[in-house]
XYZ file of C-alpha atoms in Angstrom:
693
model
C -23.744 -21.754 29.606
C -20.776 -19.543 28.479
C -19.166 -16.431 29.152
C -20.640 -14.008 26.526
C -18.603 -11.181 24.783
C -19.433 -8.571 27.773
C -18.843 -11.270 30.489
C -22.422 -11.480 31.940
C -23.445 -15.087 31.751
C -22.331 -17.342 34.004
C -19.821 -20.019 32.810
C -20.167 -23.721 34.068
C -17.106 -25.608 35.180
C -16.975 -28.975 36.279
C -13.227 -29.126 37.755
C -11.678 -27.430 40.508
C -10.351 -24.172 39.372
C -6.963 -22.943 40.325
C -5.740 -19.314 40.485
C -4.723 -17.272 37.480
C -2.813 -14.307 39.161
C -1.454 -11.055 37.865
C 0.339 -8.943 40.143
C 1.611 -5.378 39.421
C 5.356 -5.128 39.848
C 8.120 -3.028 38.512
C 5.620 -1.146 35.992
C 4.171 -3.969 34.468
C 1.286 -6.567 35.174
C 2.459 -10.099 35.312
C 1.166 -13.316 35.615
C 1.460 -16.617 37.319
C -0.797 -19.601 38.521
C -1.010 -20.631 42.168
C -3.590 -21.676 44.581
C -5.135 -19.288 46.864
C -7.012 -20.269 50.508
C -8.578 -17.739 52.458
C -7.744 -17.201 55.909
C -8.071 -14.736 58.506
C -5.128 -12.002 58.859
C -4.824 -8.854 60.497
C -5.492 -6.036 58.010
C -3.419 -2.878 57.519
C -4.847 0.373 56.682
C -1.142 1.604 55.566
C -1.332 0.262 52.005
C -4.850 -0.486 51.288
C -5.995 2.681 51.824
C -4.570 4.577 48.522
C -5.477 1.397 46.646
C -8.928 1.740 47.454
C -9.305 5.437 47.006
C -7.786 5.010 43.584
C -10.095 2.413 42.497
C -13.295 4.101 44.089
C -14.989 7.162 42.236
C -18.712 5.964 42.606
C -20.598 5.863 45.754
C -18.939 4.685 48.896
C -19.833 3.386 52.378
C -18.017 2.698 55.542
C -16.470 -0.650 56.860
C -15.681 -2.091 60.186
C -12.287 -3.155 60.422
C -11.128 -6.440 62.842
C -9.560 -4.223 65.352
C -6.190 -3.948 63.837
C -6.790 -0.895 61.555
C -9.249 1.782 60.865
C -11.070 1.917 57.545
C -13.546 4.293 58.135
C -12.063 6.876 55.940
C -11.523 4.691 52.708
C -13.903 5.388 49.974
C -14.780 2.363 48.298
C -17.785 1.218 45.733
C -20.816 -0.089 46.684
C -21.422 -3.923 47.587
C -17.883 -4.683 48.353
C -16.858 -6.402 51.632
C -13.550 -6.909 53.604
C -12.226 -10.053 54.021
C -8.480 -11.185 54.568
C -6.584 -13.210 52.103
C -3.195 -14.421 52.623
C -0.409 -14.230 49.882
C 0.863 -17.688 48.893
C 4.411 -18.274 50.043
C 4.864 -19.692 46.507
C 4.542 -16.416 45.255
C 8.060 -15.479 46.537
C 9.634 -17.880 43.656
C 11.260 -16.058 40.652
C 8.764 -16.575 37.692
C 8.593 -15.374 34.183
C 6.284 -12.335 33.122
C 4.157 -10.853 30.815
C 3.553 -7.121 30.539
C 0.260 -5.884 29.347
C 0.144 -1.969 28.372
C -1.902 0.689 30.175
C -4.217 0.981 27.419
C -5.063 -2.801 27.383
C -5.963 -2.603 31.232
C -8.797 -0.126 30.818
C -11.909 -1.600 32.004
C -10.713 -5.342 32.070
C -13.909 -6.625 33.777
C -17.440 -5.289 33.704
C -18.518 -7.610 36.730
C -16.779 -7.812 39.729
C -17.972 -8.815 43.129
C -16.325 -8.325 46.613
C -13.242 -6.786 47.675
C -10.840 -8.199 50.265
C -7.800 -7.087 51.857
C -4.905 -8.144 54.102
C -1.390 -7.231 55.124
C 1.597 -9.106 54.360
C 4.999 -8.174 56.107
C 8.629 -7.912 54.520
C 7.224 -8.161 50.812
C 9.772 -5.984 48.650
C 7.331 -5.007 46.098
C 3.258 -4.295 46.003
C 1.109 -6.891 44.224
C -2.749 -6.487 43.224
C -5.038 -9.759 43.241
C -8.079 -9.973 41.099
C -10.031 -13.207 41.950
C -12.950 -13.963 39.151
C -15.240 -16.835 40.098
C -18.786 -17.654 38.968
C -19.704 -13.936 39.022
C -15.901 -12.660 39.328
C -14.887 -11.101 42.828
C -12.321 -8.880 43.301
C -9.696 -9.751 45.922
C -7.226 -6.750 46.946
C -4.204 -7.084 48.939
C -1.887 -4.917 49.977
C 0.682 -6.361 47.850
C -1.891 -5.586 45.067
C -2.204 -9.350 43.128
C -4.948 -9.916 40.627
C -6.023 -13.267 40.620
C -8.880 -14.709 38.404
C -10.522 -17.627 40.613
C -13.130 -19.513 38.826
C -14.103 -21.792 41.547
C -15.039 -19.528 44.425
C -18.594 -19.159 45.644
C -20.180 -15.802 46.134
C -19.626 -14.362 49.677
C -23.380 -14.080 50.276
C -26.602 -14.194 48.218
C -26.804 -10.687 48.740
C -23.453 -10.013 47.388
C -24.432 -12.124 44.473
C -27.521 -10.408 43.628
C -25.951 -6.864 43.911
C -25.142 -4.542 40.970
C -21.871 -5.412 39.507
C -19.763 -2.329 39.114
C -17.430 -1.675 36.357
C -14.088 0.398 36.762
C -11.467 2.140 34.707
C -8.457 0.913 35.769
C -6.385 3.544 34.072
C -5.692 5.557 37.322
C -4.220 2.633 39.026
C -1.927 1.324 36.215
C -0.977 4.938 35.257
C 2.583 3.866 35.181
C 2.364 0.835 33.351
C 4.087 1.239 29.819
C 3.550 -0.912 26.814
C 6.393 -3.419 26.731
C 8.138 -3.986 23.189
C 8.331 -7.599 22.226
C 11.211 -9.374 23.141
C 14.221 -9.218 20.408
C 17.339 -11.100 21.095
C 20.185 -9.167 19.865
C 21.991 -11.385 17.052
C 25.676 -10.704 18.046
C 28.026 -11.409 15.161
C 30.900 -13.527 16.686
C 34.313 -13.233 14.805
C 35.367 -16.478 13.560
C 39.002 -17.200 12.989
C 40.870 -20.347 12.073
C 42.277 -20.664 15.351
C 38.526 -19.910 17.034
C 37.130 -22.235 19.782
C 33.830 -22.310 18.055
C 32.860 -25.343 16.277
C 32.696 -23.314 13.129
C 35.912 -22.122 11.520
C 37.053 -20.300 8.708
C 37.801 -22.344 5.603
C 41.662 -21.797 4.418
C 40.285 -19.883 1.329
C 38.436 -17.253 3.608
C 41.404 -17.195 6.008
C 43.824 -16.653 3.338
C 41.470 -13.317 2.359
C 41.509 -12.210 6.092
C 45.346 -12.673 6.293
C 45.735 -10.576 2.913
C 43.448 -7.770 3.987
C 44.340 -7.466 7.631
C 47.913 -8.184 7.767
C 49.418 -7.563 4.662
C 46.965 -4.563 3.616
C 46.811 -5.648 0.038
C 43.703 -4.607 -2.505
C 42.086 -7.955 -2.501
C 39.046 -9.379 -4.783
C 37.544 -12.604 -3.576
C 34.792 -14.382 -5.468
C 32.928 -17.880 -5.765
C 29.786 -19.169 -6.219
C 26.542 -18.755 -4.519
C 26.712 -19.999 -1.043
C 30.343 -19.682 -0.280
C 30.176 -17.458 2.434
C 31.018 -14.266 0.699
C 28.677 -11.907 2.898
C 29.737 -13.755 6.091
C 33.294 -13.100 5.191
C 32.628 -9.592 4.505
C 30.924 -8.909 7.554
C 34.153 -10.313 9.519
C 36.389 -8.078 7.646
C 34.292 -5.182 8.318
C 34.343 -5.790 12.004
C 38.196 -6.442 12.217
C 39.005 -3.392 9.835
C 37.077 -1.190 11.858
C 38.918 -2.460 15.052
C 42.218 -1.445 13.362
C 41.573 1.667 11.710
C 38.486 3.230 13.320
C 34.803 3.083 11.938
C 34.911 6.632 10.061
C 38.076 5.194 8.014
C 36.380 2.065 6.776
C 33.692 2.640 4.051
C 31.338 -0.103 3.544
C 29.639 0.189 0.169
C 27.644 -2.196 -1.921
C 26.610 -1.772 -5.915
C 22.839 -1.988 -5.126
C 20.693 -0.859 -2.145
C 19.589 -4.443 -1.111
C 23.418 -6.005 -0.970
C 24.286 -2.363 1.234
C 21.774 -3.236 3.691
C 22.625 -6.994 3.914
C 26.238 -5.854 5.131
C 25.123 -2.835 6.881
C 26.758 -0.349 4.571
C 25.572 2.309 2.009
C 25.419 2.125 -1.820
C 28.635 3.114 -3.706
C 26.755 5.740 -5.428
C 25.866 7.759 -2.295
C 29.479 7.109 -0.809
C 31.115 8.434 -4.000
C 29.141 11.920 -3.971
C 28.700 11.553 -7.827
C 25.486 10.155 -8.323
C 25.145 7.779 -11.219
C 28.484 9.620 -12.652
C 26.723 11.639 -15.070
C 29.798 13.563 -16.813
C 33.297 13.216 -17.320
C 35.922 12.803 -14.833
C 37.226 16.291 -14.587
C 33.162 17.446 -13.688
C 32.867 14.569 -11.099
C 36.075 15.705 -9.364
C 34.742 19.182 -9.273
C 31.610 18.209 -8.080
C 33.055 16.015 -4.958
C 35.645 19.260 -4.360
C 32.776 21.573 -4.086
C 30.997 19.524 -1.426
C 33.478 19.835 1.707
C 31.482 16.634 3.469
C 31.687 14.391 0.567
C 35.701 15.588 0.075
C 36.098 14.949 3.753
C 34.888 11.389 3.286
C 37.112 10.673 0.783
C 40.161 12.123 2.316
C 39.533 10.040 5.631
C 38.649 6.831 4.178
C 41.710 4.234 4.564
C 39.650 1.260 3.103
C 36.702 0.794 0.852
C 34.698 -2.192 0.410
C 32.487 -2.720 -2.583
C 30.222 -5.657 -2.355
C 28.375 -7.094 -5.443
C 31.390 -5.486 -7.646
C 29.893 -7.606 -10.516
C 27.181 -5.110 -10.861
C 29.363 -2.299 -11.078
C 29.730 -1.222 -14.982
C 33.220 -0.646 -16.074
C 32.585 3.298 -16.978
C 31.562 4.056 -13.745
C 34.579 2.064 -11.940
C 36.849 3.978 -13.911
C 35.550 7.494 -13.149
C 35.413 6.353 -9.263
C 39.191 5.872 -9.775
C 39.853 9.077 -11.462
C 37.551 10.883 -8.487
C 39.521 9.201 -5.646
C 42.831 10.177 -6.977
C 41.519 13.748 -8.120
C 40.128 14.398 -4.551
C 42.889 12.946 -2.536
C 45.896 14.186 -5.229
C 47.572 10.972 -5.139
C 48.348 9.354 -8.082
C 47.991 5.873 -7.339
C 44.935 3.450 -7.958
C 41.770 4.958 -6.098
C 44.214 7.556 -4.363
C 45.885 4.850 -2.464
C 43.001 3.524 -0.698
C 43.109 -0.075 0.165
C 40.220 -1.637 -1.787
C 38.295 -4.821 -0.880
C 36.268 -6.223 -3.805
C 33.576 -9.067 -3.708
C 31.082 -10.476 -5.957
C 30.299 -13.102 -8.253
C 30.501 -12.252 -12.257
C 28.646 -15.338 -13.021
C 25.586 -13.651 -11.422
C 23.550 -10.857 -12.760
C 25.776 -8.341 -14.897
C 25.624 -4.489 -14.696
C 23.488 -2.348 -16.719
C 25.916 -0.585 -18.987
C 26.011 2.075 -21.848
C 29.527 0.992 -23.075
C 28.900 -1.432 -26.085
C 32.749 -2.501 -25.899
C 33.167 -2.946 -22.296
C 30.653 -4.009 -19.659
C 32.614 -5.508 -16.671
C 34.917 -3.808 -14.337
C 37.730 -6.461 -14.767
C 37.904 -5.438 -18.491
C 39.296 -2.120 -17.418
C 42.961 -1.354 -16.978
C 42.331 0.235 -13.608
C 41.425 -3.606 -12.669
C 44.643 -4.835 -13.393
C 46.528 -2.027 -11.952
C 44.463 -2.165 -8.644
C 43.821 -5.733 -7.745
C 46.959 -7.521 -6.128
C 45.463 -10.498 -4.787
C 42.504 -12.805 -6.179
C 41.105 -15.367 -3.934
C 38.399 -18.108 -5.493
C 36.281 -19.347 -2.859
C 35.011 -23.073 -3.620
C 33.705 -24.611 -0.311
C 30.085 -24.123 -0.297
C 27.927 -23.689 2.957
C 24.249 -22.750 1.422
C 23.761 -26.114 0.351
C 26.065 -27.993 2.562
C 25.143 -31.666 2.742
C 23.433 -31.523 -0.683
C 26.454 -32.478 -2.813
C 24.390 -33.445 -5.927
C 22.727 -29.776 -5.734
C 25.896 -28.178 -5.446
C 27.353 -30.118 -8.652
C 24.212 -29.291 -10.544
C 24.495 -25.572 -9.407
C 28.107 -25.102 -10.363
C 27.296 -26.763 -13.917
C 24.453 -24.132 -14.426
C 26.965 -20.995 -13.146
C 29.461 -21.967 -15.897
C 27.114 -23.100 -18.535
C 28.313 -26.686 -18.813
C 25.439 -28.936 -18.730
C 25.556 -32.617 -19.381
C 22.487 -34.954 -20.277
C 22.514 -36.032 -16.830
C 22.560 -32.873 -15.018
C 19.766 -31.609 -17.474
C 17.877 -34.776 -16.462
C 18.452 -34.210 -12.753
C 16.829 -30.520 -13.111
C 14.086 -31.596 -15.087
C 13.205 -34.422 -12.498
C 12.681 -31.456 -10.155
C 9.586 -30.552 -12.108
C 7.306 -31.808 -9.269
C 4.912 -30.065 -6.504
C 6.730 -30.088 -3.200
C 3.904 -30.456 -0.254
C 4.658 -29.133 3.097
C 3.310 -30.170 6.194
C 2.848 -26.780 7.586
C 0.859 -25.355 4.481
C 3.658 -22.740 3.675
C 4.410 -22.433 0.147
C 7.566 -22.069 -1.599
C 8.655 -18.486 -2.860
C 8.070 -18.164 -6.720
C 10.887 -16.222 -8.460
C 10.013 -14.140 -11.226
C 12.584 -11.976 -13.627
C 10.159 -9.223 -13.921
C 8.868 -6.953 -11.167
C 5.298 -6.445 -12.586
C 5.163 -10.476 -12.601
C 6.062 -10.470 -8.824
C 3.476 -7.709 -8.282
C 0.506 -9.342 -9.980
C 1.582 -12.884 -8.431
C 1.457 -11.411 -4.704
C -1.912 -9.411 -5.492
C -3.573 -12.479 -6.847
C -2.873 -14.632 -3.824
C -3.657 -12.006 -1.452
C -7.191 -11.530 -3.036
C -7.842 -15.176 -2.892
C -7.809 -15.044 0.685
C -11.168 -14.409 2.817
C -10.942 -12.021 5.631
C -10.216 -8.278 6.504
C -7.235 -6.901 4.941
C -5.123 -4.643 6.987
C -2.720 -1.881 5.781
C 0.651 -0.824 7.324
C 2.017 2.272 6.122
C 5.845 3.091 6.560
C 6.575 6.264 8.395
C 9.587 7.623 6.311
C 11.825 10.387 7.913
C 14.871 12.285 7.016
C 17.689 12.255 10.162
C 20.804 13.741 9.304
C 19.817 15.188 5.797
C 17.867 17.841 4.739
C 17.753 16.540 0.944
C 14.130 15.166 0.336
C 15.732 13.066 -2.566
C 17.223 10.848 0.260
C 13.811 9.646 0.915
C 13.207 8.544 -2.762
C 16.819 6.742 -2.492
C 15.399 5.377 0.792
C 12.639 3.872 -0.769
C 14.618 2.290 -3.781
C 17.069 0.961 -1.321
C 15.408 -0.819 1.463
C 13.439 -4.046 1.179
C 10.486 -2.981 3.610
C 7.798 -1.660 1.118
C 5.875 1.582 1.629
C 2.533 0.177 1.864
C 2.037 -3.373 3.080
C -1.162 -5.074 2.969
C -1.884 -8.364 4.908
C -4.430 -10.609 5.894
C -4.820 -13.776 7.808
C -3.200 -16.700 5.911
C -0.699 -14.500 3.968
C 2.552 -16.064 3.383
C 5.609 -13.123 4.442
C 9.244 -13.224 4.154
C 11.035 -11.956 7.475
C 13.503 -9.155 6.757
C 15.142 -8.816 10.089
C 17.220 -10.799 12.591
C 14.764 -11.555 15.303
C 16.109 -14.539 17.467
C 17.600 -17.653 17.191
C 14.580 -19.448 15.444
C 13.327 -16.476 13.153
C 16.158 -14.509 11.153
C 16.119 -12.647 7.674
C 14.801 -14.743 5.151
C 12.247 -16.972 7.552
C 9.199 -17.655 5.592
C 6.035 -17.813 7.669
C 2.175 -17.300 7.333
C 0.006 -14.711 9.189
C -2.104 -16.171 11.917
C -3.919 -13.636 13.674
C -3.760 -9.894 14.617
C -3.751 -8.847 17.940
C -2.357 -6.305 20.457
C 0.993 -6.963 21.570
C 0.000 -6.820 25.009
C -2.814 -9.580 24.425
C -0.369 -11.804 22.275
C 2.100 -11.524 25.325
C -0.459 -12.615 28.042
C -1.341 -15.359 25.855
C 2.123 -16.792 25.205
C 2.746 -16.640 28.949
C -0.153 -19.119 29.428
C 0.609 -21.335 26.291
C 3.770 -23.111 25.466
C 5.022 -23.243 22.015
C 3.992 -26.513 21.629
C 0.562 -26.134 22.771
C 0.389 -23.471 19.962
C 0.645 -26.012 17.495
C -2.588 -27.520 18.570
C -5.514 -26.843 16.040
C -7.998 -26.558 18.722
C -5.942 -23.897 20.509
C -5.279 -22.088 17.283
C -9.049 -21.888 17.002
C -9.589 -20.373 20.196
C -6.670 -17.622 19.651
C -8.348 -16.906 16.327
C -11.694 -16.472 18.021
C -10.071 -14.065 20.155
C -8.272 -12.131 17.162
C -11.884 -11.788 15.843
C -12.600 -9.515 18.652
C -10.474 -6.816 16.940
C -11.684 -7.888 13.389
C -15.128 -5.908 14.693
C -16.820 -9.187 14.011
C -20.475 -8.985 15.109
C -21.380 -9.968 18.555
C -23.347 -12.748 17.381
C -20.738 -14.404 15.380
C -17.909 -13.868 18.155
C -20.506 -15.699 20.719
C -20.949 -18.584 17.955
C -17.172 -18.832 17.604
C -16.765 -18.915 21.421
C -19.362 -21.588 22.014
C -18.153 -23.897 19.462
C -14.680 -23.987 20.904
C -13.787 -27.305 23.065
C -14.652 -26.562 26.866
C -10.928 -27.266 27.637
C -9.855 -24.535 25.406
C -12.453 -22.297 26.689
C -11.143 -22.854 30.248
C -7.497 -22.020 28.860
C -8.429 -19.080 27.345
C -11.607 -17.804 29.224
C -9.414 -14.656 31.002
C -7.835 -13.623 27.944
C -11.476 -13.713 25.832
C -12.967 -11.798 28.492
C -10.158 -8.971 28.915
C -9.915 -8.609 25.153
C -13.475 -7.477 25.177
C -12.601 -4.349 26.872
C -9.427 -3.500 24.974
C -9.943 0.002 23.316
C -10.986 -0.368 19.896
C -8.230 2.073 18.703
C -5.628 0.084 20.159
C -2.964 -1.003 17.342
C -2.908 -4.658 16.272
C 0.209 -6.336 14.722
C 0.305 -9.816 12.789
C 1.308 -13.085 14.657
C 3.293 -15.036 12.203
C 3.740 -18.650 12.529
C 7.341 -19.519 10.885
C 8.576 -22.756 9.661
C 11.459 -24.113 11.749
C 12.466 -26.271 8.565
C 11.183 -28.521 6.004
C 11.863 -31.599 7.974
C 10.182 -30.854 11.092
C 6.514 -29.807 11.501
C 7.623 -27.638 14.481
C 6.772 -23.758 14.394
C 7.797 -20.561 16.044
C 4.843 -17.975 16.584
C 6.188 -14.071 16.658
C 4.201 -10.916 16.963
C 5.681 -8.703 14.583
C 5.905 -5.113 15.223
C 7.682 -2.340 13.298
C 11.454 -1.978 12.849
C 13.628 0.578 11.267
C 15.561 0.521 7.994
C 18.046 3.157 7.261
C 19.936 4.812 4.408
C 23.287 5.630 5.484
C 26.341 7.362 4.314
C 29.707 7.159 6.245
C 29.588 8.146 9.793
C 25.677 9.210 9.579
C 22.234 8.077 9.089
C 20.572 10.061 6.251
C 16.976 8.906 6.479
C 15.073 5.865 7.987
C 11.983 3.847 7.259
C 9.704 2.562 10.010
C 7.683 -0.389 9.070
C 7.151 -3.922 9.600
C 9.844 -6.243 8.482
C 7.893 -8.378 6.414
C 7.231 -8.802 2.653
C 4.965 -11.035 0.882
C 6.644 -13.904 -0.081
C 4.579 -15.984 -2.745
C 6.684 -14.326 -5.171
C 9.925 -12.345 -5.499
C 11.923 -10.992 -8.207
C 15.185 -12.962 -9.178
C 17.082 -9.384 -9.077
C 15.444 -8.615 -5.558
C 16.432 -12.382 -4.355
C 20.148 -12.179 -5.234
C 22.043 -12.622 -1.893
C 18.950 -13.994 -0.288
C 18.752 -17.786 1.007
C 15.379 -19.196 0.505
C 14.284 -22.319 2.359
C 11.944 -23.115 -0.430
C 11.983 -22.082 -3.857
C 9.960 -22.386 -7.048
C 11.074 -21.319 -10.283
C 9.689 -20.835 -13.813
C 12.678 -20.830 -16.028
C 10.407 -20.160 -19.294
C 11.013 -16.217 -19.403
C 14.551 -16.092 -18.398
C 16.322 -13.274 -20.730
C 19.715 -12.432 -18.942
C 23.149 -13.729 -18.353
C 23.249 -15.428 -14.785
C 19.384 -15.086 -14.205
C 18.930 -18.799 -14.286
C 21.775 -19.528 -11.982
C 20.945 -16.571 -9.505
C 17.378 -18.132 -9.254
C 18.242 -21.538 -8.939
C 21.148 -21.233 -6.212
C 18.838 -19.470 -3.697
C 17.694 -22.900 -2.880
C 19.403 -24.835 0.280
C 18.293 -28.397 -0.897
C 17.097 -30.230 -3.905
C 14.258 -31.557 -1.525
C 12.955 -28.069 -1.277
C 13.678 -26.646 -4.933
C 10.692 -27.005 -7.639
C 11.852 -26.070 -11.073
C 9.424 -25.514 -14.062
C 10.102 -25.109 -17.791
C 13.886 -26.094 -17.602
C 15.280 -25.370 -20.844
C 19.146 -25.659 -21.542
C 19.080 -22.701 -23.841
C 17.700 -20.346 -21.012
C 20.955 -21.173 -18.836
C 23.025 -18.221 -20.250
C 26.600 -17.415 -19.411
C 28.533 -14.335 -20.425
C 31.705 -15.649 -22.684
C 33.710 -12.707 -21.292
C 33.007 -13.740 -17.662
C 34.090 -17.504 -18.492
C 37.129 -16.347 -19.979
C 37.998 -14.142 -17.028
C 37.554 -17.139 -14.472
C 39.436 -19.648 -16.612
C 42.353 -17.031 -16.409
C 41.971 -16.784 -12.594
C 42.081 -20.545 -12.430
C 45.218 -20.874 -14.428
C 46.733 -18.123 -12.015
C-alpha cells in the first residue's frame, strides 16, 4: 500500500523509522531529524493552553491532568489524548534550518491522530512537534515541535478508528513569513599588484590603474577578448569613486548590455542628447535647458566609456562639443578626465558618416587621449594557448593554412554528460528567436509564462520604460518548460553566476524546494531516482490528475518514497494559487558531471542615470539559451558555444562569436570559411600604429 494524494491510505514501512521534526522558531518552520522516546513527564498548562486554543475550532472535550495542572479550560478537538513526550537533548544543538511560508503551511495534513503535551524547562524558544505514524498522530509539546514519526503505533484501537480531523494552521503560523532564497553577495575585491590574494593584476593592467588613479591621465586601454577589460573597468570604478565620490564618476557604455555589465548607464542617457540629432549648438542648448542634465555634466570629474568601439565618430565629436559648451571650459571634453575602453576589432558602430566611422579617426581623439595601453595577457581562455593563438589570428585577419585547418577540425558534435547543449550564436535576432521557439516547442510538458513587472522609479518619463526594455537582458515575457535550457543573468553564489548555463528541472514553490533541499544533499539530488521523486512532487503543481500522480508515486523506489513521503504529503495541501518558480540544474563545468540545483526567483534589473534609478524591471534572471545573437553575446563568457559562420556579414562578427568560448574542447564551429573572417582595414592600421608607438 502507499500513501495516496490525500494521505488517507496507510503506507507500509519495514524499517524502524526515525523522527523528521519541524520546529517553529524565530518566525520560521525549521527541520531536523532526531530520535524521540515517549516517557512520563509533568505537564504544564502555562504554554499548552494557548496552543490548544489556537488549533481547536471544532467541538471540544475536557481532559484529566496528571495532578500538575488543570486542563479543564482547554478547548481541544475530539479524539485527542494527552500524553507526556520529552524534548530530546540533542535538539539543543545548533542545526541548519529551512523556512516554509505561511501559505504553504495551510492544512499540512488531512489525517491527524492524537495530541500530547509536556513541559521542558529552561528553553529559550518554543517548538511544536508533529508526529506522523501509520495514521499520523500529532504530538504537541509546550516547545511546539512538529515531528513526523512513521513507526509509532496508534495509542489505542479506538483512537485509530476515530475520525481524522483536519486543521487550518494559518492561525498558528500567522507570524511566518516566506523566506527569500538564499543568495550570497558577490563582493568585488580590489586586486592590486601588491595584493596578498592569489590573483594579481598584470603589469599592463597595473599600468592602467597607475595612469588613471595616480597621474589623472585620459587613458584608452584595449585588448583582445578575454584580456580582463571589464574586470579592470570595475576596479577603476571602485577606486575612482573612493577618490572623487560616487556622483563625480560617470560610468557609461555605448550599449545597454555593456552598461549593465559594469553597473552603469548608456552614454546616450548620461549625455542628455539622445542619439544626437541636430548640430552641436542645438544639443548644447538642449542640455542647458535641462537643469538636472546640466548639473550632471558640471559635477562629473571622470567619465568612463565602455565599448567605445561602438560609438561612431560623429556622436563622439558632438559629445566633446556639448561638454565644452555646458562646462564653458575650452579643453577636450570640458576638462573631464576620460577613461575609454573597448576593442575596435569587435563589432563596429552603426554610422551614417561614409567618410569616417571610428572614434579614433577624429581629431578630438588625438587631442584627448594621453595614454594608450594594449592588454595582451588573456584570462578567458587561460590554459588553452592553442585557442588563444587561433583567436588572435581571426581577430587581425591573418589566417594561415594551419589555423584554417585547426578551425575546420572543430566541426564536430560535442557531447556533454549532463545533457546541456552548447549555446548557438546567430548573426540575426530573428534567427535566434526562431531557434529558441523551435526548441521550446519540441519539449513536452506544461509551459509557464513569467511576465516582467516594469515600473518607473525616479522618473516620470514613459520613454524610460521603452529604454529599459532595450537595455536589460531580462525579457518582458519569459516562457519556460521542464527541460528548457537557460542562461543565468545574475551572480547568485560561488557556483552559479552570470553566464552559467543550466536546464529547468522542476517548477515548485520556494518553501517546498527549501524543505526538500534541507532533506537531500547536493550529491543525492544528482541521483536519477531522487530526481524522479522530486519530479513527481512537482507534478502536483502542474495540476496532473490524481490517478496520474498516484501512478507516478507508486512507480518510485520504496527508498525514494520513504525519503520524500513528508514532502509528498505536505505538497498535496499547498494552496493551488501558490507561485511556483523554476528549479534549474546548472553545470559546474565541462570536465565534471557535478551540478548545482537552484530555485530561481525574480530579481531586479535597473535603468540608471548618474545618481538615480530611472526605471526597473522585476523578472526571473533567466534567458532561453539554446541560441543568442552575436551582438548580444559580445562581452559574455559562454562555457559551451556552437557557431555557424555561414551567414556572417559584418566586420569583427566572426571574431566576437568565436571568442565567447573558454576552450576549444567546448567550441563547435560549423561552415568555417576564411572569406567570412572580415577585418576593417582602418582598425588594422590603427592597431599597427599603436604597436609601434
